[in-house]
Amino acid sequence: MGVELKKRNGWDTSDSLEELSELAVTAGAEVVGDGIQKMVAPCASTFIGKGKADEFAEHCRQADVDTVIFDDELSPAQSRNLEKVFNCKILDRTSLILDIFAQRARTREGKLQIELAQLQHLLPRLTGFWGHLSRQKGGIGMRGGEGETQLETDRRRVQDRIARISEELEVVRRQRGTQRSARQRNHWALASIVGYTNAGKSTLLNTLTGADVLAENKLFATLDPTTRRLRLPTNQNVLLTDTVGFIRKLPHGLVEAFKATLEEVVQADLLLHVVDVSHPQADEQVQSVNAVLKEIGAEGKPTLMVFNKIDQLNGNRSVLTRFLERHPHGVAISAEKGQGLPALLAELGSQLRPLREFMELSVPHHQTSVIARLHEVGQVIERSYEGKAARFKARIPPHFHDEFAPFVVRHLQTA
Ligand SMILES: Nc1nc2c(ncn2[C@@H]2O[C@H](COP(=O)(O)OP(=O)(O)OP(=O)(O)O)[C@@H](O)[C@H]2O)c(=O)[nH]1
Ligand SMILES: [Mg+2]
C-alpha cells in the first residue's frame, strides 16, 4: 500500500510500490495486489484514511491476504490500529528491509548490526504489539531466533540486549580497525564500489578481480563487505571493496547500524559509483545513492561514475549519452559481458595517479633488490641502462619516497 502525497517529489508512488513488490518477493512473499491512496497528509491514526482502510481490508479478506505492507514507515500506533482494521500482519517498508537484511546477514558483525537495528525499530512498538506478534509463528518480519524469543520479554530486557550488542559490536569494530590499518601499511589505494542495490557491484568486483561474491538478481544480495586486490595495467595496486547496496528510503536506523561496514566507503580514496543504466529509474537511483553517501559522511569524495549493463540498452543509448554528458569521466561498461573494462581500468589508473609522484632515479646495477622493489611498488615509465647505474622515470606512491630517497635524481612534473 502506498500513499500519494501532494507535496511528494521525486519518484512516483507507483515506481516505489513496484520496488516494494520486489523487496517483498526477495523476502519470500507472493504479491497478490497493491493499492494507492491520494491524500494531502497521512492520517495520524491509520496512515491511510479510515474509509479507504476498510475498503482495502475487504479486498484483502476476499483475496485471503495474510500480510499488508505499507511503503512508508508507520508509527507504532498506526501499525496497531491497522492490524485491527485488516485483521492480519501489518509491515512497513522499514521492517521489510530489516527482514531481508536479517535473512542475508552472514558474518558475526552483520548479524549483530541487523539485530541491533531490528531491536531499535521494535522497541517503541513493544506495548501490546509484541503480544500479538508472538501468537503468529514464522513469516516475513519474524526472522531470527533471537528476535522471536525477545517477543515475550519486556522492554527492560530488550534494552539490556541492545546494550550488550552495542558492546560486542564495539569489539568487532576494533578488530576491523586493526585489519584496516594493517592494509593501509601496504599503502595501496583504497577504492569502494557503491551503488543502488542490484546495480551490478558484486558482478563488477568478480569480473575485475576473479572474486566469487554472490551476485544475483535480488535486492540486497550483498551485506558484508569483501575486499580484493586489483592490479592495474599501470602496475598500481588498488584494494577494491564491494559492499552493501543502497535503496531509496533506506531506514535511518539501518544506516546507523551499518556505519561500521560503511566505514570502508568513508575511508576510500576513490568511489566507483555503479549505475544500472538500463533501469527506468536510473536517475532517481543515482540521487538516492548520493543522499546515503551524504548521510554517512562520504559526500564529495572523488568518484568514478560507472554506467553498467549497457548490453541491456537494446539500442536505446540516449540515457547513457545523457549520463556521459553530465559525467565526462564516466565509463560505460557491461560487468557481465566484460565490455568497456579496459577504459574503466585506464580511468581508475588516471584518477588514482595524483596519489603518486613522478620522479627520476638512478640505481647502481648491482642493487638488484632496489630495482626489483621499484618495479613492485612503482610504475616505471622509462628506463635506460647506461654506465654503472640504471636510470628510471617512475611514479612512486608518497609513502615509499623515503625508501627511494637515496636514488632520486630529480622530481618531475606530474602528468
Ligand atoms: N545484463 C546485465 N546484467 C548484469 C550486469 N551486471 C550485473 N548484472 C546482473 O544484475 C544482477 C545484480 O547483480 P549484482 O552484482 O548482484 O548486483 P549488486 O549491485 O551487487 O546487488 P546487491 O548486492 O543486491 O546490492 C545479477 O543478476 C547480475 O547478473 C551487466 O552488465 N549486464
Ligand atoms: Mg552485491
PDB file of N, CA and C in Angstrom, residues 237-269:
ATOM      1  N   ASN A 237      48.585  -1.042  -7.439  1.00  0.00           N
ATOM      2  CA  ASN A 237      47.689  -1.928  -6.705  1.00  0.00           C
ATOM      3  C   ASN A 237      46.567  -1.122  -6.080  1.00  0.00           C
ATOM      4  N   VAL A 238      45.364  -1.620  -6.216  1.00  0.00           N
ATOM      5  CA  VAL A 238      44.217  -0.973  -5.600  1.00  0.00           C
ATOM      6  C   VAL A 238      43.495  -2.018  -4.777  1.00  0.00           C
ATOM      7  N   LEU A 239      43.058  -1.654  -3.584  1.00  0.00           N
ATOM      8  CA  LEU A 239      42.194  -2.550  -2.824  1.00  0.00           C
ATOM      9  C   LEU A 239      40.758  -2.151  -3.118  1.00  0.00           C
ATOM     10  N   LEU A 240      40.026  -3.088  -3.720  1.00  0.00           N
ATOM     11  CA  LEU A 240      38.686  -2.791  -4.182  1.00  0.00           C
ATOM     12  C   LEU A 240      37.687  -3.475  -3.247  1.00  0.00           C
ATOM     13  N   THR A 241      36.764  -2.695  -2.710  1.00  0.00           N
ATOM     14  CA  THR A 241      35.792  -3.256  -1.766  1.00  0.00           C
ATOM     15  C   THR A 241      34.386  -3.187  -2.341  1.00  0.00           C
ATOM     16  N   ASP A 242      33.696  -4.328  -2.250  1.00  0.00           N
ATOM     17  CA  ASP A 242      32.288  -4.381  -2.640  1.00  0.00           C
ATOM     18  C   ASP A 242      31.485  -4.407  -1.353  1.00  0.00           C
ATOM     19  N   THR A 243      30.437  -3.609  -1.279  1.00  0.00           N
ATOM     20  CA  THR A 243      29.702  -3.573  -0.012  1.00  0.00           C
ATOM     21  C   THR A 243      28.201  -3.517  -0.241  1.00  0.00           C
ATOM     22  N   VAL A 244      27.480  -3.336   0.851  1.00  0.00           N
ATOM     23  CA  VAL A 244      26.016  -3.353   0.794  1.00  0.00           C
ATOM     24  C   VAL A 244      25.489  -2.259  -0.144  1.00  0.00           C
ATOM     25  N   GLY A 245      24.428  -2.591  -0.864  1.00  0.00           N
ATOM     26  CA  GLY A 245      23.838  -1.631  -1.785  1.00  0.00           C
ATOM     27  C   GLY A 245      22.902  -0.670  -1.056  1.00  0.00           C
ATOM     28  N   PHE A 246      22.565   0.408  -1.725  1.00  0.00           N
ATOM     29  CA  PHE A 246      21.662   1.392  -1.131  1.00  0.00           C
ATOM     30  C   PHE A 246      20.299   1.289  -1.792  1.00  0.00           C
ATOM     31  N   ILE A 247      19.320   1.886  -1.149  1.00  0.00           N
ATOM     32  CA  ILE A 247      17.970   1.913  -1.700  1.00  0.00           C
ATOM     33  C   ILE A 247      17.321   3.199  -1.243  1.00  0.00           C
ATOM     34  N   ARG A 248      16.315   3.638  -1.952  1.00  0.00           N
ATOM     35  CA  ARG A 248      15.640   4.861  -1.510  1.00  0.00           C
ATOM     36  C   ARG A 248      14.884   4.556  -0.225  1.00  0.00           C
ATOM     37  N   LYS A 249      14.694   5.575   0.595  1.00  0.00           N
ATOM     38  CA  LYS A 249      14.050   5.416   1.898  1.00  0.00           C
ATOM     39  C   LYS A 249      14.752   4.341   2.725  1.00  0.00           C
ATOM     40  N   LEU A 250      16.059   4.268   2.625  1.00  0.00           N
ATOM     41  CA  LEU A 250      16.806   3.333   3.457  1.00  0.00           C
ATOM     42  C   LEU A 250      16.600   3.747   4.910  1.00  0.00           C
ATOM     43  N   PRO A 251      16.117   2.813   5.731  1.00  0.00           N
ATOM     44  CA  PRO A 251      15.815   3.212   7.112  1.00  0.00           C
ATOM     45  C   PRO A 251      17.025   3.825   7.799  1.00  0.00           C
ATOM     46  N   HIS A 252      16.798   4.940   8.469  1.00  0.00           N
ATOM     47  CA  HIS A 252      17.913   5.629   9.096  1.00  0.00           C
ATOM     48  C   HIS A 252      18.630   4.745  10.118  1.00  0.00           C
ATOM     49  N   GLY A 253      17.843   3.978  10.882  1.00  0.00           N
ATOM     50  CA  GLY A 253      18.430   3.092  11.891  1.00  0.00           C
ATOM     51  C   GLY A 253      19.379   2.078  11.276  1.00  0.00           C
ATOM     52  N   LEU A 254      19.039   1.663  10.054  1.00  0.00           N
ATOM     53  CA  LEU A 254      19.862   0.678   9.371  1.00  0.00           C
ATOM     54  C   LEU A 254      21.182   1.302   8.929  1.00  0.00           C
ATOM     55  N   VAL A 255      21.104   2.525   8.432  1.00  0.00           N
ATOM     56  CA  VAL A 255      22.322   3.244   8.055  1.00  0.00           C
ATOM     57  C   VAL A 255      23.217   3.382   9.286  1.00  0.00           C
ATOM     58  N   GLU A 256      22.585   3.736  10.417  1.00  0.00           N
ATOM     59  CA  GLU A 256      23.323   3.844  11.679  1.00  0.00           C
ATOM     60  C   GLU A 256      23.996   2.527  12.018  1.00  0.00           C
ATOM     61  N   ALA A 257      23.195   1.444  11.954  1.00  0.00           N
ATOM     62  CA  ALA A 257      23.705   0.126  12.350  1.00  0.00           C
ATOM     63  C   ALA A 257      24.837  -0.316  11.442  1.00  0.00           C
ATOM     64  N   PHE A 258      24.775   0.094  10.168  1.00  0.00           N
ATOM     65  CA  PHE A 258      25.778  -0.349   9.215  1.00  0.00           C
ATOM     66  C   PHE A 258      26.931   0.643   9.038  1.00  0.00           C
ATOM     67  N   LYS A 259      26.965   1.616   9.908  1.00  0.00           N
ATOM     68  CA  LYS A 259      28.028   2.622   9.831  1.00  0.00           C
ATOM     69  C   LYS A 259      29.415   1.988   9.777  1.00  0.00           C
ATOM     70  N   ALA A 260      29.600   0.919  10.586  1.00  0.00           N
ATOM     71  CA  ALA A 260      30.928   0.296  10.640  1.00  0.00           C
ATOM     72  C   ALA A 260      31.280  -0.323   9.302  1.00  0.00           C
ATOM     73  N   THR A 261      30.312  -1.064   8.727  1.00  0.00           N
ATOM     74  CA  THR A 261      30.533  -1.674   7.423  1.00  0.00           C
ATOM     75  C   THR A 261      30.815  -0.586   6.389  1.00  0.00           C
ATOM     76  N   LEU A 262      30.081   0.498   6.522  1.00  0.00           N
ATOM     77  CA  LEU A 262      30.203   1.565   5.537  1.00  0.00           C
ATOM     78  C   LEU A 262      31.449   2.428   5.752  1.00  0.00           C
ATOM     79  N   GLU A 263      32.169   2.149   6.864  1.00  0.00           N
ATOM     80  CA  GLU A 263      33.447   2.817   7.083  1.00  0.00           C
ATOM     81  C   GLU A 263      34.363   2.659   5.871  1.00  0.00           C
ATOM     82  N   GLU A 264      34.282   1.476   5.245  1.00  0.00           N
ATOM     83  CA  GLU A 264      35.092   1.202   4.058  1.00  0.00           C
ATOM     84  C   GLU A 264      34.891   2.294   3.014  1.00  0.00           C
ATOM     85  N   VAL A 265      33.635   2.710   2.904  1.00  0.00           N
ATOM     86  CA  VAL A 265      33.282   3.723   1.908  1.00  0.00           C
ATOM     87  C   VAL A 265      33.850   5.082   2.325  1.00  0.00           C
ATOM     88  N   VAL A 266      33.707   5.379   3.621  1.00  0.00           N
ATOM     89  CA  VAL A 266      34.161   6.674   4.118  1.00  0.00           C
ATOM     90  C   VAL A 266      35.691   6.800   4.004  1.00  0.00           C
ATOM     91  N   GLN A 267      36.389   5.661   4.197  1.00  0.00           N
ATOM     92  CA  GLN A 267      37.852   5.679   4.187  1.00  0.00           C
ATOM     93  C   GLN A 267      38.458   5.645   2.778  1.00  0.00           C
ATOM     94  N   ALA A 268      37.641   5.305   1.793  1.00  0.00           N
ATOM     95  CA  ALA A 268      38.179   5.068   0.452  1.00  0.00           C
ATOM     96  C   ALA A 268      38.817   6.323  -0.152  1.00  0.00           C
ATOM     97  N   ASP A 269      39.854   6.098  -0.975  1.00  0.00           N
ATOM     98  CA  ASP A 269      40.450   7.210  -1.716  1.00  0.00           C
ATOM     99  C   ASP A 269      39.563   7.580  -2.894  1.00  0.00           C
TER     100      ASP A 269
END
